[in-house]
Amino acid sequence: MGETDRAALEARLAERRAALADLSAEIAEIEAALGGAVSPLAPDAFPEMPAVPGLRLAAGHAGVKYRDRDDVMLAELAEGSVMAGTFTRSATRAAPVLWCEERLRALADAPSGRIGIVVNAGNANAFTGANGMASVEAVMTAAGEALGIESGRMFMASTGVIGEPLPHNRITAKLADLTEALSEEAFPAAARAIMTTDTFAKGASAMVQLDGDVTISGFAKGSGMIAPDMATMLVFIFTDCAIAQPLLQAAVARLTDLTFNAITVDSDTSTSDTLLVGATGRAEMEPILEVDDPRLAAFEGGLRYVMQDLALQVVRDGEGATKQVEITVTGAESDLAARRIGLAIANSPLVKTAVAGEDPNWGRIVMAVGKSGEAADRDQLSIRFGEILVAEKGWVAASYREEDGAAYMRGEDLEITVDVGVGTGEATVWTCDLTKRYIEINADYRS
Amino acid sequence: MGETDRAALEARLAERRAALADLSAEIAEIEAALGGAVSPLAPDAFPEMPAVPGLRLAAGHAGVKYRDRDDVMLAELAEGSVMAGTFTRSATRAAPVLWCEERLRALADAPSGRIGIVVNAGNANAFTGANGMASVEAVMTAAGEALGIESGRMFMASTGVIGEPLPHNRITAKLADLTEALSEEAFPAAARAIMTTDTFAKGASAMVQLDGDVTISGFAKGSGMIAPDMATMLVFIFTDCAIAQPLLQAAVARLTDLTFNAITVDSDTSTSDTLLVGATGRAEMEPILEVDDPRLAAFEGGLRYVMQDLALQVVRDGEGATKQVEITVTGAESDLAARRIGLAIANSPLVKTAVAGEDPNWGRIVMAVGKSGEAADRDQLSIRFGEILVAEKGWVAASYREEDGAAYMRGEDLEITVDVGVGTGEATVWTCDLTKRYIEINADYRS
């Protein structure tokens, strides 16, 4: 190439890059005018959510950060309620998380009673020094007074920007209105009020037949900073089941590992992850009081369904996601080892970008298995995309054709199965692809 | 917004998105015509590299994958040479890595002698079953014959696509030409021949004054799939120092932790990472034979300089990188804990995208410290951007102004210092930002 040609090409490149920046800005503007881009993996609509007897919800606008949408949610659980929960294990967890952990410990031995929850979006009240806990206490005291519930039975969760003081007066100023507005029918509004970078509201419910019908209805928010180490998002699930608190707590902890702790968007763990599950005990049934009560398994089945559904909705709203990926690992030394290998694959930027590019690049899966630190027999490794056998015994399968893999990767819901050939441990985890849109969202989130 | 307005906006959005796709494709085409985009962090030119007495290099075109560039490199170390090395710890490491590990073990007790190295780019010969080792043996035998060196003193490294059989005949067909072309002056050509997605060739050298002058010259490739767990790239360093093999091996292992194992681009660990350090013993000096020889520290100082320089060049060529970030963690329970916290920050997609967006989002650093799993005192945490005190005692510093942080983040070489307030452990790691360009490169690499 001559010097003149090169200079001309470089000038054209600079001009085209400038045009690209302009076009990107215009697209972002149109998307904002349309109310933000909704994930292509979003469900068609927020589901019908059956009311939970004994539960009332309200949503409102406190202006914590967002100017023209609801950003605060109040929940009231009637007399006879118990609460269970799991939280982020981050060493820098936020003040509301510390508050909830303490309340849960204190209430584990307490009788059932009324319970309240306040949630705000836009400010996480994390890394806010001693002021952080003072803000929680101010909101909890005021909300307890508004509801007529002692503050020791009040819970709080906050999500949004880290490191800025929570303007808690804006929340307390709205508590009277919120209390006034409490209703059994407010699931959609409550689910919307707790969103941050979410592109759709997330709800799920199940009915379980025990003595009579038991309802389980919940909602969640979460889209970025999602990685397994507890719930990694905010989740609130309610049921009218009558169940002893220790049994509910044990079920929640166990099911969290199979659902919310098995999903990852970007390997980043939030300082604010909170899952609260409240049971009002209003269903027509004898309470479940013993671990060998056969109804416990049926209830757990319904609860798992709701938790799994909400967890997958979070993956499907992963920042910039265009594909959901289910990764099943078998043949590992243990179930835990299988989960670690699954997460090494699910968190690998090279795997996630290959999925985004619809590239059946199974070599990157081999790489991720290798870096997981868990035992794997390189010469027994097998990989499947859906039903397609891609690799076996440590090499590409004789029957595999690249065009089959490429066609499979064009789908929206992908299943990758890996057998590592050393034992009987297995696990399934879920993630989404890594696209330019993730970068856009996160390079501009705060500014 | 009315339905008509909305439909019009949606139509405009679809049209603009199509235009964006066209423009992106055109830009990629122009970049390819210009020989690919070079990292904005690249040095102005490949450095002057002093020849290493006893070392000869040659580069050539075998057509393993690339059609119009050199893709194979041959090195010959003269009589009296010893070799040291470190390798990926991946459980799925490639056949050439297994070969080199075995050779190094066998040669640890062997006398010095002639040594050869063959490197190819474009195909990693990883996850290629039993054929993988057969290909290595074929190349090693043929290259040993061409050089007159027994194959047990030959080393090999391969980099590129995983899971495709290495067309080793294309390499062996070129060995006669390569042997013919061996020269003491071929550093730039050798450094270019081993590149894959690298946008510039990487070389570094140092002179150390022992009895007389000792030369250390090396080159490296690496740009993606870079994460600390050994060298995470291909690195070849040569010196005329006369030094016992066990002392050289110990120095290389120790310095790897401080240099190549302290960098990360994307947290992904290659199956092929190889660092080989060959010493020809041709310098005018008495050999270094004892660990308490005072010249050992001086030699190690020079070797560290070269290793560190090459490691930082890899970071600066990180796929899509526009900024280099040095992260220093102090006050940790141990140096290892400090390194883990540093890498949790360096590998966080949310931190890396904030850097890309020039957003002084220190909240994400707090998040990454929290998720590292290492002890940290949330209420003693302090963070600095360069000289700017951003946070102290678990909250934003009174003196901190957001505009100062924003101005700092516009720089190209960033330094982030975090004190976690629990001990005296410290470590420094290096990374780059995460940009849309990373996604582009990796969503399209293989197809």
PDB file of C-alpha atoms in Angstrom, chain A residues 45-46 59-60 66 69-73 120-121 159 185-203 219-221:
ATOM      1  CA  ALA A  45     -45.814  -9.374  30.110  1.00  0.00           C
ATOM      2  CA  PHE A  46     -45.617  -9.318  33.892  1.00  0.00           C
ATOM      3  CA  ALA A  59     -45.131   1.552  45.800  1.00  0.00           C
ATOM      4  CA  GLY A  60     -44.397   5.264  45.627  1.00  0.00           C
ATOM      5  CA  TYR A  66     -34.947   8.678  39.961  1.00  0.00           C
ATOM      6  CA  ARG A  69     -40.701   6.712  38.460  1.00  0.00           C
ATOM      7  CA  ASP A  70     -41.546   4.911  41.687  1.00  0.00           C
ATOM      8  CA  ASP A  71     -38.471   4.122  43.743  1.00  0.00           C
ATOM      9  CA  VAL A  72     -39.734   2.965  47.130  1.00  0.00           C
ATOM     10  CA  MET A  73     -41.771  -0.080  48.159  1.00  0.00           C
ATOM     11  CA  ASN A 120     -35.620   1.754  47.951  1.00  0.00           C
ATOM     12  CA  ALA A 121     -33.955   1.881  44.537  1.00  0.00           C
ATOM     13  CA  THR A 159     -30.115  -0.971  45.778  1.00  0.00           C
ATOM     14  CA  GLU A 185     -53.047  -6.219  44.500  1.00  0.00           C
ATOM     15  CA  ALA A 186     -49.864  -4.163  44.131  1.00  0.00           C
ATOM     16  CA  PHE A 187     -47.363  -6.762  42.856  1.00  0.00           C
ATOM     17  CA  PRO A 188     -46.645  -5.137  39.460  1.00  0.00           C
ATOM     18  CA  ALA A 189     -46.086  -1.675  40.963  1.00  0.00           C
ATOM     19  CA  ALA A 190     -43.930  -3.083  43.779  1.00  0.00           C
ATOM     20  CA  ALA A 191     -41.814  -5.072  41.323  1.00  0.00           C
ATOM     21  CA  ARG A 192     -41.265  -1.963  39.181  1.00  0.00           C
ATOM     22  CA  ALA A 193     -40.408   0.293  42.126  1.00  0.00           C
ATOM     23  CA  ILE A 194     -37.324  -1.746  43.123  1.00  0.00           C
ATOM     24  CA  MET A 195     -35.739  -1.853  39.626  1.00  0.00           C
ATOM     25  CA  THR A 196     -32.418  -0.163  38.761  1.00  0.00           C
ATOM     26  CA  THR A 197     -30.827  -1.160  35.429  1.00  0.00           C
ATOM     27  CA  ASP A 198     -33.479  -3.877  34.970  1.00  0.00           C
ATOM     28  CA  THR A 199     -35.303  -3.604  31.658  1.00  0.00           C
ATOM     29  CA  PHE A 200     -38.412  -5.466  32.826  1.00  0.00           C
ATOM     30  CA  ALA A 201     -40.179  -6.201  36.107  1.00  0.00           C
ATOM     31  CA  LYS A 202     -39.791  -9.765  37.385  1.00  0.00           C
ATOM     32  CA  GLY A 203     -42.535 -11.740  39.088  1.00  0.00           C
ATOM     33  CA  PHE A 219     -40.709 -10.539  42.715  1.00  0.00           C
ATOM     34  CA  ALA A 220     -37.068  -9.668  42.121  1.00  0.00           C
ATOM     35  CA  LYS A 221     -34.721  -7.101  40.679  1.00  0.00           C
TER      36      LYS A 221
END
